[in-house]
């Protein structure tokens, strides 16, 4: 990052890759969790609010994020340097677009479901990485600083919950949700 002083000067101390972030309590951050199967086939309303992805200090923030199919993703550049956003999808269309310093927000949508999430690179800064999961329903989340995730208002039923992590792969857990029930599902990854 020294090659891009506008970014390097935003950081104090070492900058670590986010491909495996272990929280203080031993849990795993940045796992993408979603209902993989068991939901009724229907059109779930797309939230009108956009999901935001920023580039700040030559790092994508957040590192992992989810959108619904056709939900707006707003990509911004908070840096005083050029970025070139380059998603590498398998199901959706690939593109790459440069974005000048503090340039106009890019407004994008993804018409096809895509998990494992889409890898976003930057053609200027090879270390920049983000992952954007695209799901056809609203039941997805990313594990946070406590290693937890919440899938809200899931209708009663039996589901396979999938969890994806860029380093540690894919896990699945079966759950049965009763009406008005709050349920905990634990998912464990191992590093080998
Ligand atoms: Cu960049």
PDB file of C-alpha atoms and ligand atoms in Angstrom:
ATOM      1  CA  UNK A   1       0.000   0.000   0.000  1.00  0.00           C
ATOM      2  CA  UNK A   2       3.045   2.268   0.304  1.00  0.00           C
ATOM      3  CA  UNK A   3       2.668   2.785  -3.454  1.00  0.00           C
ATOM      4  CA  UNK A   4      -0.570   4.660  -2.756  1.00  0.00           C
ATOM      5  CA  UNK A   5       0.283   7.266  -0.102  1.00  0.00           C
ATOM      6  CA  UNK A   6      -3.286   8.622  -0.107  1.00  0.00           C
ATOM      7  CA  UNK A   7      -4.300   5.275   1.375  1.00  0.00           C
ATOM      8  CA  UNK A   8      -1.221   4.366   3.382  1.00  0.00           C
ATOM      9  CA  UNK A   9      -1.426   7.583   5.378  1.00  0.00           C
ATOM     10  CA  UNK A  10      -4.958   6.677   6.504  1.00  0.00           C
ATOM     11  CA  UNK A  11      -3.627   3.725   8.461  1.00  0.00           C
ATOM     12  CA  UNK A  12      -1.621   3.663  11.638  1.00  0.00           C
ATOM     13  CA  UNK A  13       0.211   0.428  12.234  1.00  0.00           C
ATOM     14  CA  UNK A  14       0.079  -2.740  10.182  1.00  0.00           C
ATOM     15  CA  UNK A  15      -2.804  -3.562   7.855  1.00  0.00           C
ATOM     16  CA  UNK A  16      -3.921  -7.151   7.814  1.00  0.00           C
ATOM     17  CA  UNK A  17      -5.681  -9.163   5.172  1.00  0.00           C
ATOM     18  CA  UNK A  18      -9.299  -9.846   6.102  1.00  0.00           C
ATOM     19  CA  UNK A  19      -9.471 -13.305   4.587  1.00  0.00           C
ATOM     20  CA  UNK A  20      -9.586 -14.912   8.040  1.00  0.00           C
ATOM     21  CA  UNK A  21     -10.658 -12.631  10.875  1.00  0.00           C
ATOM     22  CA  UNK A  22     -10.973 -14.386  14.212  1.00  0.00           C
ATOM     23  CA  UNK A  23     -12.896 -12.352  16.780  1.00  0.00           C
ATOM     24  CA  UNK A  24     -11.651 -11.738  20.338  1.00  0.00           C
ATOM     25  CA  UNK A  25     -14.088 -14.400  21.579  1.00  0.00           C
ATOM     26  CA  UNK A  26     -12.708 -17.027  19.194  1.00  0.00           C
ATOM     27  CA  UNK A  27     -15.562 -16.826  16.697  1.00  0.00           C
ATOM     28  CA  UNK A  28     -15.345 -16.227  12.983  1.00  0.00           C
ATOM     29  CA  UNK A  29     -16.156 -12.899  11.365  1.00  0.00           C
ATOM     30  CA  UNK A  30     -17.287 -12.474   7.751  1.00  0.00           C
ATOM     31  CA  UNK A  31     -19.073 -15.776   7.244  1.00  0.00           C
ATOM     32  CA  UNK A  32     -21.978 -15.354   4.824  1.00  0.00           C
ATOM     33  CA  UNK A  33     -25.014 -17.173   6.231  1.00  0.00           C
ATOM     34  CA  UNK A  34     -28.236 -17.740   4.319  1.00  0.00           C
ATOM     35  CA  UNK A  35     -31.182 -20.076   3.926  1.00  0.00           C
ATOM     36  CA  UNK A  36     -30.024 -22.428   1.229  1.00  0.00           C
ATOM     37  CA  UNK A  37     -33.137 -24.521   0.755  1.00  0.00           C
ATOM     38  CA  UNK A  38     -36.585 -25.157   2.162  1.00  0.00           C
ATOM     39  CA  UNK A  39     -38.213 -21.797   1.465  1.00  0.00           C
ATOM     40  CA  UNK A  40     -41.451 -21.560  -0.494  1.00  0.00           C
ATOM     41  CA  UNK A  41     -40.847 -20.389  -4.043  1.00  0.00           C
ATOM     42  CA  UNK A  42     -42.216 -16.890  -4.235  1.00  0.00           C
ATOM     43  CA  UNK A  43     -41.163 -13.377  -5.053  1.00  0.00           C
ATOM     44  CA  UNK A  44     -39.861 -11.797  -1.898  1.00  0.00           C
ATOM     45  CA  UNK A  45     -40.075  -7.990  -1.921  1.00  0.00           C
ATOM     46  CA  UNK A  46     -36.777  -6.290  -2.617  1.00  0.00           C
ATOM     47  CA  UNK A  47     -35.853  -3.770   0.110  1.00  0.00           C
ATOM     48  CA  UNK A  48     -35.920  -0.228  -1.310  1.00  0.00           C
ATOM     49  CA  UNK A  49     -32.869   0.784   0.735  1.00  0.00           C
ATOM     50  CA  UNK A  50     -29.541   0.229  -0.992  1.00  0.00           C
ATOM     51  CA  UNK A  51     -26.715  -1.844   0.409  1.00  0.00           C
ATOM     52  CA  UNK A  52     -23.478   0.128   0.575  1.00  0.00           C
ATOM     53  CA  UNK A  53     -19.941  -0.834  -0.266  1.00  0.00           C
ATOM     54  CA  UNK A  54     -17.233   1.761   0.277  1.00  0.00           C
ATOM     55  CA  UNK A  55     -13.571   1.950  -0.613  1.00  0.00           C
ATOM     56  CA  UNK A  56     -11.742   3.575   2.261  1.00  0.00           C
ATOM     57  CA  UNK A  57      -8.000   3.514   2.823  1.00  0.00           C
ATOM     58  CA  UNK A  58      -7.765   1.195  -0.198  1.00  0.00           C
ATOM     59  CA  UNK A  59      -9.866  -1.405   1.546  1.00  0.00           C
ATOM     60  CA  UNK A  60     -13.385  -2.476   0.662  1.00  0.00           C
ATOM     61  CA  UNK A  61     -15.729  -1.822   3.582  1.00  0.00           C
ATOM     62  CA  UNK A  62     -17.429  -4.055   4.527  1.00  0.00           C
ATOM     63  CA  UNK A  63     -15.386  -7.057   3.459  1.00  0.00           C
ATOM     64  CA  UNK A  64     -18.418  -9.307   2.999  1.00  0.00           C
ATOM     65  CA  UNK A  65     -21.932  -8.109   2.280  1.00  0.00           C
ATOM     66  CA  UNK A  66     -25.208  -9.480   0.956  1.00  0.00           C
ATOM     67  CA  UNK A  67     -27.848  -8.081  -1.374  1.00  0.00           C
ATOM     68  CA  UNK A  68     -31.091  -9.460  -2.660  1.00  0.00           C
ATOM     69  CA  UNK A  69     -31.446 -10.163  -6.357  1.00  0.00           C
ATOM     70  CA  UNK A  70     -32.097  -6.764  -7.999  1.00  0.00           C
ATOM     71  CA  UNK A  71     -31.508  -4.832  -4.799  1.00  0.00           C
ATOM     72  CA  UNK A  72     -29.367  -1.745  -5.297  1.00  0.00           C
ATOM     73  CA  UNK A  73     -25.700  -1.890  -4.336  1.00  0.00           C
ATOM     74  CA  UNK A  74     -24.132   1.562  -4.004  1.00  0.00           C
ATOM     75  CA  UNK A  75     -20.366   1.567  -4.365  1.00  0.00           C
ATOM     76  CA  UNK A  76     -18.480   4.648  -3.248  1.00  0.00           C
ATOM     77  CA  UNK A  77     -14.877   5.812  -3.206  1.00  0.00           C
ATOM     78  CA  UNK A  78     -13.954   7.749  -0.068  1.00  0.00           C
ATOM     79  CA  UNK A  79     -10.291   7.858  -1.069  1.00  0.00           C
ATOM     80  CA  UNK A  80      -8.152  10.520  -2.723  1.00  0.00           C
ATOM     81  CA  UNK A  81      -7.070   7.994  -5.304  1.00  0.00           C
ATOM     82  CA  UNK A  82      -8.491   6.097  -8.281  1.00  0.00           C
ATOM     83  CA  UNK A  83     -10.014   2.671  -7.871  1.00  0.00           C
ATOM     84  CA  UNK A  84     -11.154   0.246 -10.535  1.00  0.00           C
ATOM     85  CA  UNK A  85     -13.981  -1.918  -9.296  1.00  0.00           C
ATOM     86  CA  UNK A  86     -13.952  -5.368 -10.816  1.00  0.00           C
ATOM     87  CA  UNK A  87     -16.514  -7.975  -9.759  1.00  0.00           C
ATOM     88  CA  UNK A  88     -15.717 -11.517 -10.912  1.00  0.00           C
ATOM     89  CA  UNK A  89     -19.113 -13.236 -10.964  1.00  0.00           C
ATOM     90  CA  UNK A  90     -19.940 -16.717 -12.188  1.00  0.00           C
ATOM     91  CA  UNK A  91     -23.705 -16.226 -12.606  1.00  0.00           C
ATOM     92  CA  UNK A  92     -24.000 -12.487 -13.162  1.00  0.00           C
ATOM     93  CA  UNK A  93     -22.298 -10.262 -15.721  1.00  0.00           C
ATOM     94  CA  UNK A  94     -18.664  -9.311 -15.223  1.00  0.00           C
ATOM     95  CA  UNK A  95     -17.697  -5.650 -15.482  1.00  0.00           C
ATOM     96  CA  UNK A  96     -14.973  -3.308 -14.398  1.00  0.00           C
ATOM     97  CA  UNK A  97     -15.241   0.411 -13.985  1.00  0.00           C
ATOM     98  CA  UNK A  98     -12.868   2.998 -12.705  1.00  0.00           C
ATOM     99  CA  UNK A  99     -13.974   5.419 -10.033  1.00  0.00           C
ATOM    100  CA  UNK A 100     -12.087   8.677  -9.501  1.00  0.00           C
ATOM    101  CA  UNK A 101     -11.248  10.086  -6.071  1.00  0.00           C
ATOM    102  CA  UNK A 102     -14.502  10.685  -4.206  1.00  0.00           C
ATOM    103  CA  UNK A 103     -16.223  10.018  -7.543  1.00  0.00           C
ATOM    104  CA  UNK A 104     -19.922   9.541  -8.176  1.00  0.00           C
ATOM    105  CA  UNK A 105     -21.491   6.606  -6.394  1.00  0.00           C
ATOM    106  CA  UNK A 106     -21.928   3.603  -8.666  1.00  0.00           C
ATOM    107  CA  UNK A 107     -25.397   2.113  -8.551  1.00  0.00           C
ATOM    108  CA  UNK A 108     -25.480  -1.585  -9.469  1.00  0.00           C
ATOM    109  CA  UNK A 109     -27.851  -4.526  -9.298  1.00  0.00           C
ATOM    110  CA  UNK A 110     -27.374  -8.242  -9.788  1.00  0.00           C
ATOM    111  CA  UNK A 111     -30.189 -10.131 -11.521  1.00  0.00           C
ATOM    112  CA  UNK A 112     -29.104 -13.652 -10.598  1.00  0.00           C
ATOM    113  CA  UNK A 113     -28.670 -15.406  -7.297  1.00  0.00           C
ATOM    114  CA  UNK A 114     -25.006 -15.969  -6.566  1.00  0.00           C
ATOM    115  CA  UNK A 115     -23.541 -17.797  -3.572  1.00  0.00           C
ATOM    116  CA  UNK A 116     -20.615 -18.381  -3.139  1.00  0.00           C
ATOM    117  CA  UNK A 117     -20.510 -14.597  -3.138  1.00  0.00           C
ATOM    118  CA  UNK A 118     -19.074 -12.581  -6.025  1.00  0.00           C
ATOM    119  CA  UNK A 119     -15.412 -11.656  -5.572  1.00  0.00           C
ATOM    120  CA  UNK A 120     -14.854  -7.926  -6.047  1.00  0.00           C
ATOM    121  CA  UNK A 121     -11.327  -6.915  -6.972  1.00  0.00           C
ATOM    122  CA  UNK A 122      -9.751  -3.566  -7.741  1.00  0.00           C
ATOM    123  CA  UNK A 123      -7.623  -3.479 -10.875  1.00  0.00           C
ATOM    124  CA  UNK A 124      -5.405  -0.779  -9.353  1.00  0.00           C
ATOM    125  CA  UNK A 125      -4.784  -2.316  -5.919  1.00  0.00           C
ATOM    126  CA  UNK A 126      -4.261  -6.075  -6.028  1.00  0.00           C
ATOM    127  CA  UNK A 127      -4.836  -6.530  -2.289  1.00  0.00           C
ATOM    128  CA  UNK A 128      -8.373  -5.136  -2.387  1.00  0.00           C
ATOM    129  CA  UNK A 129     -11.019  -7.803  -1.950  1.00  0.00           C
ATOM    130  CA  UNK A 130     -14.716  -7.831  -1.140  1.00  0.00           C
ATOM    131  CA  UNK A 131     -17.356 -10.515  -1.467  1.00  0.00           C
ATOM    132  CA  UNK A 132     -20.976  -9.799  -2.388  1.00  0.00           C
ATOM    133  CA  UNK A 133     -23.542 -12.566  -1.914  1.00  0.00           C
ATOM    134  CA  UNK A 134     -26.724 -12.327  -4.002  1.00  0.00           C
ATOM    135  CA  UNK A 135     -29.788 -14.102  -2.655  1.00  0.00           C
ATOM    136  CA  UNK A 136     -33.355 -14.397  -3.992  1.00  0.00           C
ATOM    137  CA  UNK A 137     -34.896 -13.877  -0.538  1.00  0.00           C
ATOM    138  CA  UNK A 138     -34.193 -11.692   2.511  1.00  0.00           C
ATOM    139  CA  UNK A 139     -32.893 -14.427   4.845  1.00  0.00           C
ATOM    140  CA  UNK A 140     -29.157 -13.849   4.837  1.00  0.00           C
ATOM    141  CA  UNK A 141     -26.589 -12.229   7.119  1.00  0.00           C
ATOM    142  CA  UNK A 142     -22.862 -11.878   7.686  1.00  0.00           C
ATOM    143  CA  UNK A 143     -21.281 -12.889  10.980  1.00  0.00           C
ATOM    144  CA  UNK A 144     -19.954  -9.877  12.872  1.00  0.00           C
ATOM    145  CA  UNK A 145     -17.603  -8.947  15.687  1.00  0.00           C
ATOM    146  CA  UNK A 146     -19.239 -11.414  18.068  1.00  0.00           C
ATOM    147  CA  UNK A 147     -19.411 -14.170  15.476  1.00  0.00           C
ATOM    148  CA  UNK A 148     -23.186 -14.032  15.482  1.00  0.00           C
ATOM    149  CA  UNK A 149     -25.766 -13.601  12.759  1.00  0.00           C
ATOM    150  CA  UNK A 150     -29.528 -13.080  12.757  1.00  0.00           C
ATOM    151  CA  UNK A 151     -32.072 -14.192  10.184  1.00  0.00           C
ATOM    152  CA  UNK A 152     -35.260 -12.316  11.040  1.00  0.00           C
ATOM    153  CA  UNK A 153     -38.911 -13.215  10.494  1.00  0.00           C
ATOM    154  CA  UNK A 154     -38.233 -16.587   8.923  1.00  0.00           C
ATOM    155  CA  UNK A 155     -41.546 -18.326   8.275  1.00  0.00           C
ATOM    156  CA  UNK A 156     -42.165 -21.664  10.045  1.00  0.00           C
ATOM    157  CA  UNK A 157     -40.586 -24.582   8.221  1.00  0.00           C
ATOM    158  CA  UNK A 158     -37.594 -26.836   7.843  1.00  0.00           C
ATOM    159  CA  UNK A 159     -34.535 -25.348   6.241  1.00  0.00           C
ATOM    160  CA  UNK A 160     -30.984 -25.973   5.298  1.00  0.00           C
ATOM    161  CA  UNK A 161     -28.914 -23.009   6.441  1.00  0.00           C
ATOM    162  CA  UNK A 162     -25.696 -22.545   4.520  1.00  0.00           C
ATOM    163  CA  UNK A 163     -22.607 -20.709   5.728  1.00  0.00           C
ATOM    164  CA  UNK A 164     -19.774 -19.735   3.419  1.00  0.00           C
ATOM    165  CA  UNK A 165     -16.376 -18.416   4.370  1.00  0.00           C
ATOM    166  CA  UNK A 166     -13.682 -17.455   1.861  1.00  0.00           C
ATOM    167  CA  UNK A 167     -10.928 -19.437   3.605  1.00  0.00           C
ATOM    168  CA  UNK A 168     -12.804 -22.117   5.494  1.00  0.00           C
ATOM    169  CA  UNK A 169     -15.344 -23.194   2.904  1.00  0.00           C
ATOM    170  CA  UNK A 170     -18.968 -24.183   3.259  1.00  0.00           C
ATOM    171  CA  UNK A 171     -20.993 -25.569   6.150  1.00  0.00           C
ATOM    172  CA  UNK A 172     -24.633 -26.514   6.365  1.00  0.00           C
ATOM    173  CA  UNK A 173     -26.974 -26.970   9.285  1.00  0.00           C
ATOM    174  CA  UNK A 174     -30.574 -28.169   9.304  1.00  0.00           C
ATOM    175  CA  UNK A 175     -33.065 -26.181  11.330  1.00  0.00           C
ATOM    176  CA  UNK A 176     -36.759 -26.502  12.052  1.00  0.00           C
ATOM    177  CA  UNK A 177     -38.493 -23.228  12.834  1.00  0.00           C
ATOM    178  CA  UNK A 178     -41.844 -23.221  14.603  1.00  0.00           C
ATOM    179  CA  UNK A 179     -44.222 -20.277  14.526  1.00  0.00           C
ATOM    180  CA  UNK A 180     -43.027 -17.363  16.699  1.00  0.00           C
ATOM    181  CA  UNK A 181     -40.014 -19.353  17.784  1.00  0.00           C
ATOM    182  CA  UNK A 182     -36.580 -17.923  18.298  1.00  0.00           C
ATOM    183  CA  UNK A 183     -33.957 -20.492  17.438  1.00  0.00           C
ATOM    184  CA  UNK A 184     -30.200 -20.679  17.773  1.00  0.00           C
ATOM    185  CA  UNK A 185     -28.078 -22.578  15.269  1.00  0.00           C
ATOM    186  CA  UNK A 186     -24.362 -22.993  15.863  1.00  0.00           C
ATOM    187  CA  UNK A 187     -22.030 -23.399  12.925  1.00  0.00           C
ATOM    188  CA  UNK A 188     -18.423 -24.446  13.411  1.00  0.00           C
ATOM    189  CA  UNK A 189     -15.598 -24.048  10.933  1.00  0.00           C
ATOM    190  CA  UNK A 190     -12.228 -25.663  11.269  1.00  0.00           C
ATOM    191  CA  UNK A 191      -9.029 -24.378   9.767  1.00  0.00           C
ATOM    192  CA  UNK A 192      -7.717 -27.561   8.160  1.00  0.00           C
TER     193      UNK A 192
HETATM  194 CU1  LIG B   1      -8.386   0.300  -5.525  1.00  0.00          CU
END
